[in-house]
Short mmCIF file of C-alpha atoms in Angstrom, two decimals:
data_model
loop_
_atom_site.label_atom_id
_atom_site.label_comp_id
_atom_site.label_asym_id
_atom_site.label_seq_id
_atom_site.Cartn_x
_atom_site.Cartn_y
_atom_site.Cartn_z
CA UNK A 23 -10.18 -1.20 -156.36
CA UNK A 24 -8.98 1.26 -159.03
CA UNK A 25 -10.28 4.69 -159.92
CA UNK A 26 -9.93 6.58 -163.20
CA UNK A 27 -10.09 10.39 -163.15
CA UNK A 28 -10.30 12.09 -166.55
CA UNK A 29 -9.35 15.77 -166.86
CA UNK A 30 -8.50 17.91 -169.88
CA UNK A 31 -4.82 18.81 -169.58
CA UNK A 32 -1.62 16.95 -168.65
CA UNK A 33 -0.64 19.77 -166.25
CA UNK A 34 -3.90 19.44 -164.36
CA UNK A 35 -3.57 15.64 -164.40
CA UNK A 36 -0.10 15.89 -162.88
CA UNK A 37 -1.27 18.21 -160.08
CA UNK A 38 -4.35 16.12 -159.20
CA UNK A 39 -2.40 12.84 -159.37
CA UNK A 40 -0.06 14.26 -156.76
CA UNK A 41 -3.02 15.05 -154.49
CA UNK A 42 -4.84 11.70 -154.91
CA UNK A 43 -1.86 9.33 -154.90
CA UNK A 44 -2.13 5.54 -155.24
CA UNK A 45 -5.42 3.97 -156.17
CA UNK A 46 -6.15 6.70 -158.72
CA UNK A 47 -5.09 7.06 -162.35
CA UNK A 48 -5.47 10.65 -163.54
CA UNK A 49 -5.38 10.95 -167.35
CA UNK A 50 -5.87 13.92 -169.69
CA UNK A 51 -8.25 13.93 -172.66
CA UNK A 52 -6.20 16.77 -174.17
CA UNK A 53 -9.30 18.95 -174.40
CA UNK A 54 -12.22 18.07 -176.67
CA UNK A 55 -12.20 14.68 -178.37
CA UNK A 56 -15.24 15.34 -180.62
CA UNK A 57 -16.39 18.37 -182.57
CA UNK A 58 -18.34 19.43 -185.64
CA UNK A 59 -16.58 18.42 -188.88
CA UNK A 60 -14.12 20.94 -190.29
CA UNK A 61 -15.09 20.53 -193.94
CA UNK A 62 -18.87 20.76 -193.52
CA UNK A 63 -21.36 23.01 -191.74
CA UNK A 64 -22.08 20.15 -189.34
CA UNK A 65 -25.46 21.53 -188.26
CA UNK A 66 -28.64 20.08 -189.79
CA UNK A 67 -30.62 23.29 -190.22
CA UNK A 68 -33.63 21.46 -191.68
CA UNK A 69 -34.00 19.11 -188.71
CA UNK A 70 -33.98 21.18 -185.55
CA UNK A 71 -30.39 22.39 -185.96
CA UNK A 72 -29.11 18.96 -184.92
CA UNK A 73 -25.29 18.97 -184.60
CA UNK A 74 -23.29 16.18 -186.25
CA UNK A 75 -20.15 15.24 -184.33
CA UNK A 76 -17.04 13.39 -185.44
CA UNK A 77 -13.95 12.25 -183.55
CA UNK A 78 -11.32 14.96 -183.84
CA UNK A 79 -8.37 14.31 -186.10
CA UNK A 80 -5.28 13.39 -184.07
CA UNK A 81 -7.26 12.19 -181.04
CA UNK A 82 -7.42 8.52 -182.06
CA UNK A 83 -4.59 7.44 -179.73
CA UNK A 84 -6.02 9.45 -176.81
CA UNK A 85 -9.46 7.83 -177.21
CA UNK A 86 -7.89 4.37 -177.50
CA UNK A 87 -5.81 4.90 -174.35
CA UNK A 88 -8.80 6.20 -172.38
CA UNK A 89 -10.93 3.22 -173.48
CA UNK A 90 -8.27 0.78 -172.29
CA UNK A 91 -8.05 2.44 -168.88
CA UNK A 92 -11.83 2.70 -168.55
CA UNK A 93 -12.22 -1.07 -169.00
CA UNK A 94 -9.88 -1.78 -166.09
CA UNK A 95 -11.31 0.67 -163.55
CA UNK A 96 -14.05 0.18 -160.98
CA UNK A 97 -14.99 3.86 -160.78
CA UNK A 98 -14.72 6.54 -163.47
CA UNK A 99 -14.71 10.20 -162.50
CA UNK A 100 -15.30 12.77 -165.24
CA UNK A 101 -13.47 15.76 -163.75
CA UNK A 102 -13.39 18.25 -166.62
CA UNK A 103 -13.77 22.01 -166.10
CA UNK A 104 -16.89 23.31 -164.29
CA UNK A 105 -18.32 25.24 -167.25
CA UNK A 106 -20.28 24.52 -170.44
CA UNK A 107 -17.21 23.36 -172.35
CA UNK A 108 -16.13 21.08 -169.53
CA UNK A 109 -19.63 19.60 -169.24
CA UNK A 110 -19.73 18.95 -173.00
CA UNK A 111 -16.29 17.27 -172.89
CA UNK A 112 -17.52 14.93 -170.13
CA UNK A 113 -20.63 14.12 -172.17
CA UNK A 114 -18.57 13.33 -175.26
CA UNK A 115 -16.15 11.23 -173.20
CA UNK A 116 -19.02 9.19 -171.74
CA UNK A 117 -20.37 8.50 -175.23
CA UNK A 118 -17.07 7.92 -177.04
CA UNK A 119 -15.68 5.60 -174.37
CA UNK A 120 -18.92 3.68 -173.96
CA UNK A 121 -19.05 4.45 -170.23
CA UNK A 122 -22.13 3.01 -168.52
CA UNK A 123 -21.40 4.08 -164.95
CA UNK A 124 -19.61 7.30 -164.09
CA UNK A 125 -19.38 10.11 -161.55
CA UNK A 126 -19.26 13.74 -162.69
CA UNK A 127 -17.16 15.82 -160.31
CA UNK A 128 -16.33 19.53 -160.36
CA UNK A 129 -14.18 21.96 -158.36
CA UNK A 130 -13.34 25.62 -158.89
CA UNK A 131 -9.83 25.43 -157.46
CA UNK A 132 -7.25 22.67 -157.74
CA UNK A 133 -6.29 22.22 -154.12
CA UNK A 134 -6.34 18.96 -152.10
CA UNK A 135 -9.43 20.14 -150.20
CA UNK A 136 -11.38 21.24 -153.29
CA UNK A 137 -10.54 18.12 -155.31
CA UNK A 138 -11.51 15.83 -152.42
CA UNK A 139 -14.73 17.80 -151.90
CA UNK A 140 -15.54 17.32 -155.59
CA UNK A 141 -14.90 13.58 -155.45
CA UNK A 142 -17.11 13.23 -152.38
CA UNK A 143 -20.02 15.10 -154.02
CA UNK A 144 -20.48 13.54 -157.49
CA UNK A 145 -23.47 14.22 -159.71
CA UNK A 146 -24.89 13.39 -163.13
CA UNK A 147 -23.82 15.24 -166.27
CA UNK A 148 -25.87 18.44 -166.46
CA UNK A 149 -27.53 18.22 -169.87
CA UNK A 150 -28.71 21.84 -169.64
CA UNK A 151 -25.06 22.90 -169.64
CA UNK A 152 -24.30 20.48 -172.47
CA UNK A 153 -27.15 21.84 -174.58
CA UNK A 154 -25.99 25.40 -173.84
CA UNK A 155 -22.53 24.50 -175.18
CA UNK A 156 -24.09 22.83 -178.22
CA UNK A 157 -26.16 25.92 -178.95
CA UNK A 158 -23.10 28.18 -178.73
CA UNK A 159 -21.09 25.83 -180.95
CA UNK A 160 -23.88 25.63 -183.52
CA UNK A 161 -24.22 29.41 -183.45
CA UNK A 162 -20.49 29.67 -184.14
CA UNK A 163 -21.02 27.67 -187.32
CA UNK A 164 -24.19 29.42 -188.42
CA UNK A 165 -22.66 32.88 -187.87
CA UNK A 166 -19.17 32.13 -189.05
CA UNK A 167 -18.82 29.14 -191.36
CA UNK A 168 -19.64 31.13 -194.51
CA UNK A 169 -17.80 34.21 -193.28
CA UNK A 170 -14.44 32.60 -192.49
CA UNK A 171 -13.41 32.07 -196.14
CA UNK A 172 -14.05 35.63 -197.32
CA UNK A 173 -12.47 36.95 -194.10
CA UNK A 174 -9.26 35.02 -194.81
CA UNK A 175 -9.16 36.43 -198.34
CA UNK A 176 -9.82 39.98 -197.14
CA UNK A 177 -6.97 40.04 -194.64
CA UNK A 178 -4.61 37.79 -196.64
CA UNK A 179 -4.39 35.26 -193.82
CA UNK A 180 -4.65 31.52 -194.24
CA UNK A 181 -6.14 30.71 -190.85
CA UNK A 182 -8.79 33.23 -189.85
CA UNK A 183 -12.10 32.16 -188.37
CA UNK A 184 -15.39 33.85 -187.65
CA UNK A 185 -18.28 32.91 -185.39
CA UNK A 186 -20.71 34.19 -182.78
CA UNK A 187 -17.93 36.32 -181.19
CA UNK A 188 -15.59 37.07 -184.10
CA UNK A 189 -18.30 38.14 -186.55
CA UNK A 190 -19.77 40.92 -184.36
CA UNK A 191 -16.22 41.88 -183.36
CA UNK A 192 -15.33 42.39 -187.02
CA UNK A 193 -18.46 44.47 -187.48
CA UNK A 194 -17.59 46.71 -184.52
CA UNK A 195 -14.07 47.23 -185.89
CA UNK A 196 -15.43 48.11 -189.35
CA UNK A 197 -18.05 50.50 -187.93
CA UNK A 198 -15.41 52.22 -185.79
CA UNK A 199 -13.09 52.58 -188.82
CA UNK A 200 -15.88 54.11 -190.92
CA UNK A 201 -16.60 56.55 -188.09
CA UNK A 202 -12.92 57.53 -187.91
CA UNK A 203 -12.65 58.09 -191.67
CA UNK A 204 -15.79 60.23 -191.84
CA UNK A 205 -14.89 62.31 -188.78
CA UNK A 206 -14.43 66.08 -189.27
CA UNK A 207 -12.31 67.75 -186.60
CA UNK A 208 -13.37 71.02 -184.93
CA UNK A 209 -10.78 73.47 -183.57
CA UNK A 210 -11.95 75.16 -180.37
CA UNK A 211 -10.46 77.09 -177.47
CA UNK A 212 -10.23 77.02 -173.72
CA UNK A 213 -8.39 79.12 -171.14
CA UNK A 214 -6.33 78.20 -168.10
CA UNK A 215 -5.15 80.72 -165.50
CA UNK A 216 -2.18 80.05 -163.25
CA UNK A 217 -2.20 81.65 -159.82
CA UNK A 218 0.68 82.45 -157.51
CA UNK A 219 1.83 79.82 -155.05
CA UNK A 220 0.79 80.10 -151.43
CA UNK A 221 2.76 79.32 -148.26
CA UNK A 222 4.18 75.80 -148.03
CA UNK A 223 3.25 75.04 -151.65
CA UNK A 224 6.00 75.43 -154.23
CA UNK A 225 3.85 75.30 -157.38
CA UNK A 226 1.11 77.62 -158.42
CA UNK A 227 -2.45 76.43 -158.77
CA UNK A 228 -4.68 76.50 -161.84
CA UNK A 229 -8.24 77.34 -162.75
CA UNK A 230 -10.05 76.47 -165.97
CA UNK A 231 -12.56 78.68 -167.75
CA UNK A 232 -16.11 77.32 -168.12
CA UNK A 233 -17.34 78.56 -171.53
CA UNK A 234 -20.66 76.75 -171.08
CA UNK A 235 -21.58 79.29 -168.40
CA UNK A 236 -22.79 82.16 -170.56
CA UNK A 237 -20.46 82.03 -173.59
CA UNK A 238 -21.98 79.43 -175.89
CA UNK A 239 -24.98 79.95 -178.15
CA UNK A 240 -27.94 77.55 -177.97
CA UNK A 241 -26.87 74.25 -179.50
CA UNK A 242 -23.20 75.26 -179.58
CA UNK A 243 -20.87 72.68 -178.05
CA UNK A 244 -17.47 74.34 -178.38
CA UNK A 245 -16.11 77.89 -178.12
CA UNK A 246 -14.64 78.86 -181.49
CA UNK A 247 -13.55 82.55 -181.07
CA UNK A 248 -9.79 82.63 -180.46
CA UNK A 249 -9.62 86.44 -180.08
CA UNK A 250 -12.14 86.41 -177.23
CA UNK A 251 -10.33 83.49 -175.63
CA UNK A 252 -7.11 85.57 -175.67
CA UNK A 253 -8.90 88.44 -173.90
CA UNK A 254 -10.20 86.04 -171.25
CA UNK A 255 -6.67 84.65 -170.83
CA UNK A 256 -5.47 88.21 -170.14
CA UNK A 257 -7.54 88.40 -166.94
CA UNK A 258 -5.39 88.85 -163.85
CA UNK A 259 -7.68 89.86 -160.99
CA UNK A 260 -10.62 87.59 -160.22
CA UNK A 261 -13.24 87.57 -157.51
CA UNK A 262 -13.60 84.42 -155.42
CA UNK A 263 -17.25 83.34 -155.60
CA UNK A 264 -17.04 80.17 -153.54
CA UNK A 265 -14.60 77.66 -152.11
CA UNK A 266 -16.12 74.35 -151.06
CA UNK A 267 -14.31 71.66 -149.15
CA UNK A 268 -15.55 68.11 -148.73
CA UNK A 269 -14.42 64.55 -148.36
CA UNK A 270 -14.62 62.03 -151.18
CA UNK A 271 -14.39 58.28 -150.71
CA UNK A 272 -13.35 55.88 -153.47
CA UNK A 273 -14.20 52.20 -153.16
CA UNK A 274 -11.79 49.58 -154.48
CA UNK A 275 -12.43 47.77 -157.75
CA UNK A 276 -14.12 44.37 -157.63
CA UNK A 277 -12.13 41.13 -157.86
CA UNK A 278 -11.48 39.97 -161.39
CA UNK A 279 -13.93 38.36 -163.77
CA UNK A 280 -12.58 36.85 -166.98
CA UNK A 281 -13.25 40.05 -168.91
CA UNK A 282 -11.85 42.48 -166.32
CA UNK A 283 -8.72 40.33 -165.91
CA UNK A 284 -8.07 40.49 -169.65
CA UNK A 285 -8.51 44.25 -169.67
CA UNK A 286 -6.34 44.85 -166.59
CA UNK A 287 -3.56 42.57 -167.84
CA UNK A 288 -3.60 44.43 -171.15
CA UNK A 289 -3.34 47.83 -169.46
CA UNK A 290 -0.91 46.99 -166.65
CA UNK A 291 1.19 44.18 -168.15
CA UNK A 292 0.67 44.70 -171.90
CA UNK A 293 -0.52 41.10 -172.31
CA UNK A 294 -2.85 40.18 -175.15
CA UNK A 295 -6.09 38.53 -173.97
CA UNK A 296 -5.11 35.12 -175.34
CA UNK A 297 -1.79 35.25 -173.51
CA UNK A 298 -3.56 36.28 -170.31
CA UNK A 299 -5.92 33.31 -170.50
CA UNK A 300 -3.10 30.88 -171.32
CA UNK A 301 -1.13 32.09 -168.29
CA UNK A 302 -4.24 31.98 -166.07
CA UNK A 303 -4.94 28.41 -167.24
CA UNK A 304 -1.46 27.36 -166.14
CA UNK A 305 -1.87 29.04 -162.75
CA UNK A 306 -5.23 27.32 -162.29
CA UNK A 307 -3.93 23.90 -163.30
CA UNK A 308 -1.03 24.30 -160.87
CA UNK A 309 -3.53 24.94 -158.07
CA UNK A 310 -2.53 28.59 -157.57
CA UNK A 311 -5.74 30.45 -158.56
CA UNK A 312 -9.43 29.61 -158.76
CA UNK A 313 -11.15 28.88 -162.07
CA UNK A 314 -10.44 31.69 -164.50
CA UNK A 315 -13.63 31.65 -166.59
CA UNK A 316 -16.28 33.46 -164.59
CA UNK A 317 -18.72 36.37 -164.85
CA UNK A 318 -19.06 36.82 -161.10
CA UNK A 319 -17.29 39.73 -159.37
CA UNK A 320 -17.99 38.24 -155.92
CA UNK A 321 -15.88 35.96 -153.75
CA UNK A 322 -17.03 33.01 -151.67
CA UNK A 323 -17.72 33.60 -147.97
CA UNK A 324 -14.73 31.48 -146.99
CA UNK A 325 -12.42 33.42 -149.32
CA UNK A 326 -13.62 36.76 -147.93
CA UNK A 327 -13.02 35.55 -144.39
CA UNK A 328 -9.51 34.39 -145.33
CA UNK A 329 -8.65 37.66 -147.07
CA UNK A 330 -10.00 39.83 -144.25
CA UNK A 331 -8.06 37.83 -141.68
CA UNK A 332 -4.86 38.21 -143.72
CA UNK A 333 -5.38 41.98 -144.17
CA UNK A 334 -6.15 42.41 -140.48
CA UNK A 335 -2.92 40.61 -139.57
CA UNK A 336 -1.02 43.09 -141.78
CA UNK A 337 -2.65 46.02 -139.98
CA UNK A 338 -4.45 47.14 -143.14
CA UNK A 339 -7.74 49.06 -142.83
CA UNK A 340 -10.92 47.03 -143.31
CA UNK A 341 -14.50 48.19 -143.80
CA UNK A 342 -17.01 47.14 -141.17
CA UNK A 343 -18.77 44.71 -143.50
CA UNK A 344 -17.34 42.49 -146.26
CA UNK A 345 -17.76 43.92 -149.75
CA UNK A 346 -20.02 42.48 -152.42
CA UNK A 347 -20.69 43.72 -155.95
CA UNK A 348 -23.67 43.76 -158.24
CA UNK A 349 -23.13 41.59 -161.30
CA UNK A 350 -23.78 42.82 -164.82
CA UNK A 351 -27.11 41.91 -166.39
CA UNK A 352 -26.96 38.44 -167.90
CA UNK A 353 -23.92 37.37 -165.88
CA UNK A 354 -23.65 33.64 -165.29
CA UNK A 355 -22.39 33.31 -161.75
CA UNK A 356 -21.66 29.61 -161.49
CA UNK A 357 -18.23 30.33 -160.00
CA UNK A 358 -16.74 32.97 -157.76
CA UNK A 359 -14.40 35.72 -158.97
CA UNK A 360 -10.77 34.90 -159.79
CA UNK A 361 -8.51 34.84 -156.73
CA UNK A 362 -5.46 33.04 -155.32
CA UNK A 363 -6.26 29.71 -153.70
CA UNK A 364 -4.04 30.73 -150.77
CA UNK A 365 -4.02 34.49 -150.23
CA UNK A 366 -0.92 34.40 -148.03
CA UNK A 367 1.21 33.13 -150.94
CA UNK A 368 2.83 36.27 -152.34
CA UNK A 369 4.66 34.74 -155.29
CA UNK A 370 3.44 31.94 -157.58
CA UNK A 371 4.02 30.78 -161.14
CA UNK A 372 6.82 29.17 -163.13
CA UNK A 373 7.72 32.07 -165.44
CA UNK A 374 8.07 35.85 -164.97
CA UNK A 375 4.82 36.39 -166.89
CA UNK A 376 2.92 33.88 -164.75
CA UNK A 377 4.31 35.53 -161.62
CA UNK A 378 3.27 38.99 -162.87
CA UNK A 379 -0.28 37.84 -163.62
CA UNK A 380 -0.52 36.11 -160.23
CA UNK A 381 0.53 39.35 -158.47
CA UNK A 382 -2.13 41.24 -160.43
CA UNK A 383 -4.82 38.74 -159.36
CA UNK A 384 -3.65 38.64 -155.75
CA UNK A 385 -3.40 42.39 -155.28
CA UNK A 386 -6.85 42.93 -156.79
CA UNK A 387 -8.35 40.30 -154.46
CA UNK A 388 -6.68 41.91 -151.43
CA UNK A 389 -7.66 45.45 -152.43
CA UNK A 390 -11.27 44.41 -153.00
CA UNK A 391 -11.83 43.87 -149.28
CA UNK A 392 -9.97 46.92 -147.93
CA UNK A 393 -11.36 50.26 -146.76
CA UNK A 394 -12.14 53.16 -149.08
CA UNK A 395 -9.44 55.59 -150.12
CA UNK A 396 -10.36 59.00 -148.67
CA UNK A 397 -9.58 62.34 -150.32
CA UNK A 398 -9.94 65.94 -149.17
CA UNK A 399 -11.42 67.76 -152.15
CA UNK A 400 -11.43 71.52 -152.65
CA UNK A 401 -13.38 73.23 -155.46
CA UNK A 402 -13.16 76.99 -155.98
CA UNK A 403 -15.19 79.18 -158.36
CA UNK A 404 -13.82 82.51 -159.52
CA UNK A 405 -15.10 85.22 -161.82
CA UNK A 406 -13.64 87.98 -163.98
CA UNK A 407 -15.16 90.53 -166.36
CA UNK A 408 -14.42 90.62 -170.11
CA UNK A 409 -16.26 92.98 -172.50
CA UNK A 410 -19.06 93.38 -170.00
CA UNK A 411 -19.58 89.66 -169.57
CA UNK A 412 -18.64 87.44 -166.66
CA UNK A 413 -16.16 84.63 -167.21
CA UNK A 414 -16.45 81.85 -164.64
CA UNK A 415 -13.44 79.73 -163.71
CA UNK A 416 -13.23 76.56 -161.66
CA UNK A 417 -10.25 75.20 -159.75
CA UNK A 418 -10.30 71.62 -158.48
CA UNK A 419 -7.75 70.04 -156.20
CA UNK A 420 -7.63 66.98 -154.02
CA UNK A 421 -5.29 65.48 -151.45
CA UNK A 422 -5.11 61.84 -150.45
CA UNK A 423 -6.08 61.69 -146.77
CA UNK A 424 -6.32 57.93 -146.17
CA UNK A 425 -4.79 55.42 -148.58
CA UNK A 426 -7.21 52.61 -147.84
CA UNK A 427 -7.10 50.01 -150.65
CA UNK A 428 -4.59 52.06 -152.64
CA UNK A 429 -1.86 51.04 -150.23
CA UNK A 430 -1.69 47.52 -151.71
CA UNK A 431 -1.70 48.84 -155.29
CA UNK A 432 1.39 50.86 -154.42
CA UNK A 433 3.26 47.59 -153.79
CA UNK A 434 3.49 46.98 -157.53
CA UNK A 435 4.78 49.80 -159.74
CA UNK A 436 3.14 48.39 -162.87
CA UNK A 437 -0.27 48.50 -161.19
CA UNK A 438 0.11 51.98 -159.75
CA UNK A 439 1.22 53.22 -163.19
CA UNK A 440 -1.95 51.71 -164.65
CA UNK A 441 -4.11 53.60 -162.17
CA UNK A 442 -5.86 56.66 -163.57
CA UNK A 443 -3.67 59.70 -162.99
CA UNK A 444 -5.20 62.30 -160.74
CA UNK A 445 -4.65 66.03 -161.37
CA UNK A 446 -2.11 67.58 -159.03
CA UNK A 447 -3.59 70.99 -158.30
CA UNK A 448 -2.87 72.43 -154.86
CA UNK A 449 -5.86 74.77 -154.57
CA UNK A 450 -5.46 76.81 -151.36
CA UNK A 451 -8.26 77.64 -148.95
CA UNK A 452 -9.88 80.74 -150.46
CA UNK A 453 -12.27 83.21 -148.85
CA UNK A 454 -15.38 84.13 -150.88
CA UNK A 455 -15.59 87.88 -151.59
CA UNK A 456 -11.81 88.26 -151.72
CA UNK A 457 -9.66 88.45 -154.83
CA UNK A 458 -7.08 86.12 -156.37
CA UNK A 459 -4.31 87.27 -158.69
CA UNK A 460 -3.32 85.24 -161.75
CA UNK A 461 0.32 85.32 -162.79
CA UNK A 462 -0.28 83.85 -166.22
CA UNK A 463 -3.06 83.00 -168.64
CA UNK A 464 -2.85 80.40 -171.40
CA UNK A 465 -5.16 79.87 -174.36
CA UNK A 466 -5.65 76.15 -174.89
CA UNK A 467 -6.12 75.26 -178.55
CA UNK A 468 -8.03 72.01 -178.76
CA UNK A 469 -9.17 69.80 -181.58
CA UNK A 470 -11.93 67.26 -181.41
CA UNK A 471 -10.71 63.77 -182.14
CA UNK A 472 -12.46 60.70 -183.50
CA UNK A 473 -12.91 57.68 -181.31
CA UNK A 474 -9.71 55.67 -181.02
CA UNK A 475 -9.25 52.42 -182.87
CA UNK A 476 -9.93 49.42 -180.69
CA UNK A 477 -7.21 47.63 -178.81
CA UNK A 478 -7.99 44.02 -177.97
CA UNK A 479 -8.79 45.07 -174.40
CA UNK A 480 -11.08 47.94 -175.42
CA UNK A 481 -12.84 45.71 -177.96
CA UNK A 482 -13.54 43.17 -175.21
CA UNK A 483 -14.89 46.01 -173.03
CA UNK A 484 -17.15 47.25 -175.84
CA UNK A 485 -18.51 43.78 -176.57
CA UNK A 486 -19.17 43.18 -172.89
CA UNK A 487 -20.98 46.53 -172.65
CA UNK A 488 -23.23 45.47 -175.54
CA UNK A 489 -24.06 42.17 -173.87
#
């Protein structure tokens, strides 16, 4: 008895063939084998937006080979990816190869256990997923087919495309550029006082003036009087109004979704989103991470148990209950968040870039289940008198008390560098009613700036925010 398993890529076929061994032939379709025609719209707008498919150019030999294998096999498993695209590929394969009897199998990680579990739980092709892919593909054509030509001419590129994602992305870029060009900068002023260092602290501490407390007119957003700012900066003796101390806890970030992985890899590793997804695809096909196209920030129960057990064995702090996250509105949570298939594996991937992305994914998954980072926070308010008016200053400082999840981030310098820098301001314990003496005052000349141009990562974030 022979079994044919059809997947998309040769790398995935090689990995799964190794797991299944004799009795199975695992062959790759090389992605889609059918699509809308390149030279026509391919969507019959007058008749219910019916798509018109053709065999893709260059796939003739692949289809022929698959047909030959299909005729010889007793069982055919359509094992394409567990998303809309994968479902549509299986549907097209069934039709193009003339398959009468098949088994649709899915798995979200390429490990022996997951692949065997998929084979033992086959189902029919989910036509709802197929129709969802068809709708997205048709929308690509309707939104982009007539835009692609002019877009190529506008940017002097031969191969530019537009569609349901690219067209709104272009619009956002254009709107941002118009906003930047029409922006008028405003020069305004702030004040920072530097106070003398206290025992055991080598550097002085700083307090910032709050012009919104009594110095701005109704409707005024910025303080524009440099002369008055210089007088405020000349203050040296200030009364301590309050000094509050409390504890602040910071939870770890959620495990990666597709979007957050692209953004983090851009910030920490300087990878473009396409490169990130290509690397993630290779890690997935090699059985090293779970499926990399997901909207869910949550992990499976078994993965959480595995991660918590690993962290506990390292002596790392764990919260009492496993962490879960609320998904964004409209998220499609067919699969769990991106994580290593085996959390104890510290290093995976064939190339330095694959290894770097794997470390990013692994450390985020580990951090997601660790305890909060805990900070001691001190906030002081001070006041001085200028021209009969009171100038209020605020000094904020914080000290890391318990590392919590930050301890695993510190294992990778590129990730800790990507973390948001915290102000280093050693505010001492101050007694209300007493005085503090400034050793220096600086006028801060500031200029309002337009919104920054989009990077690929920030454009992805903006599009996600807009649904």
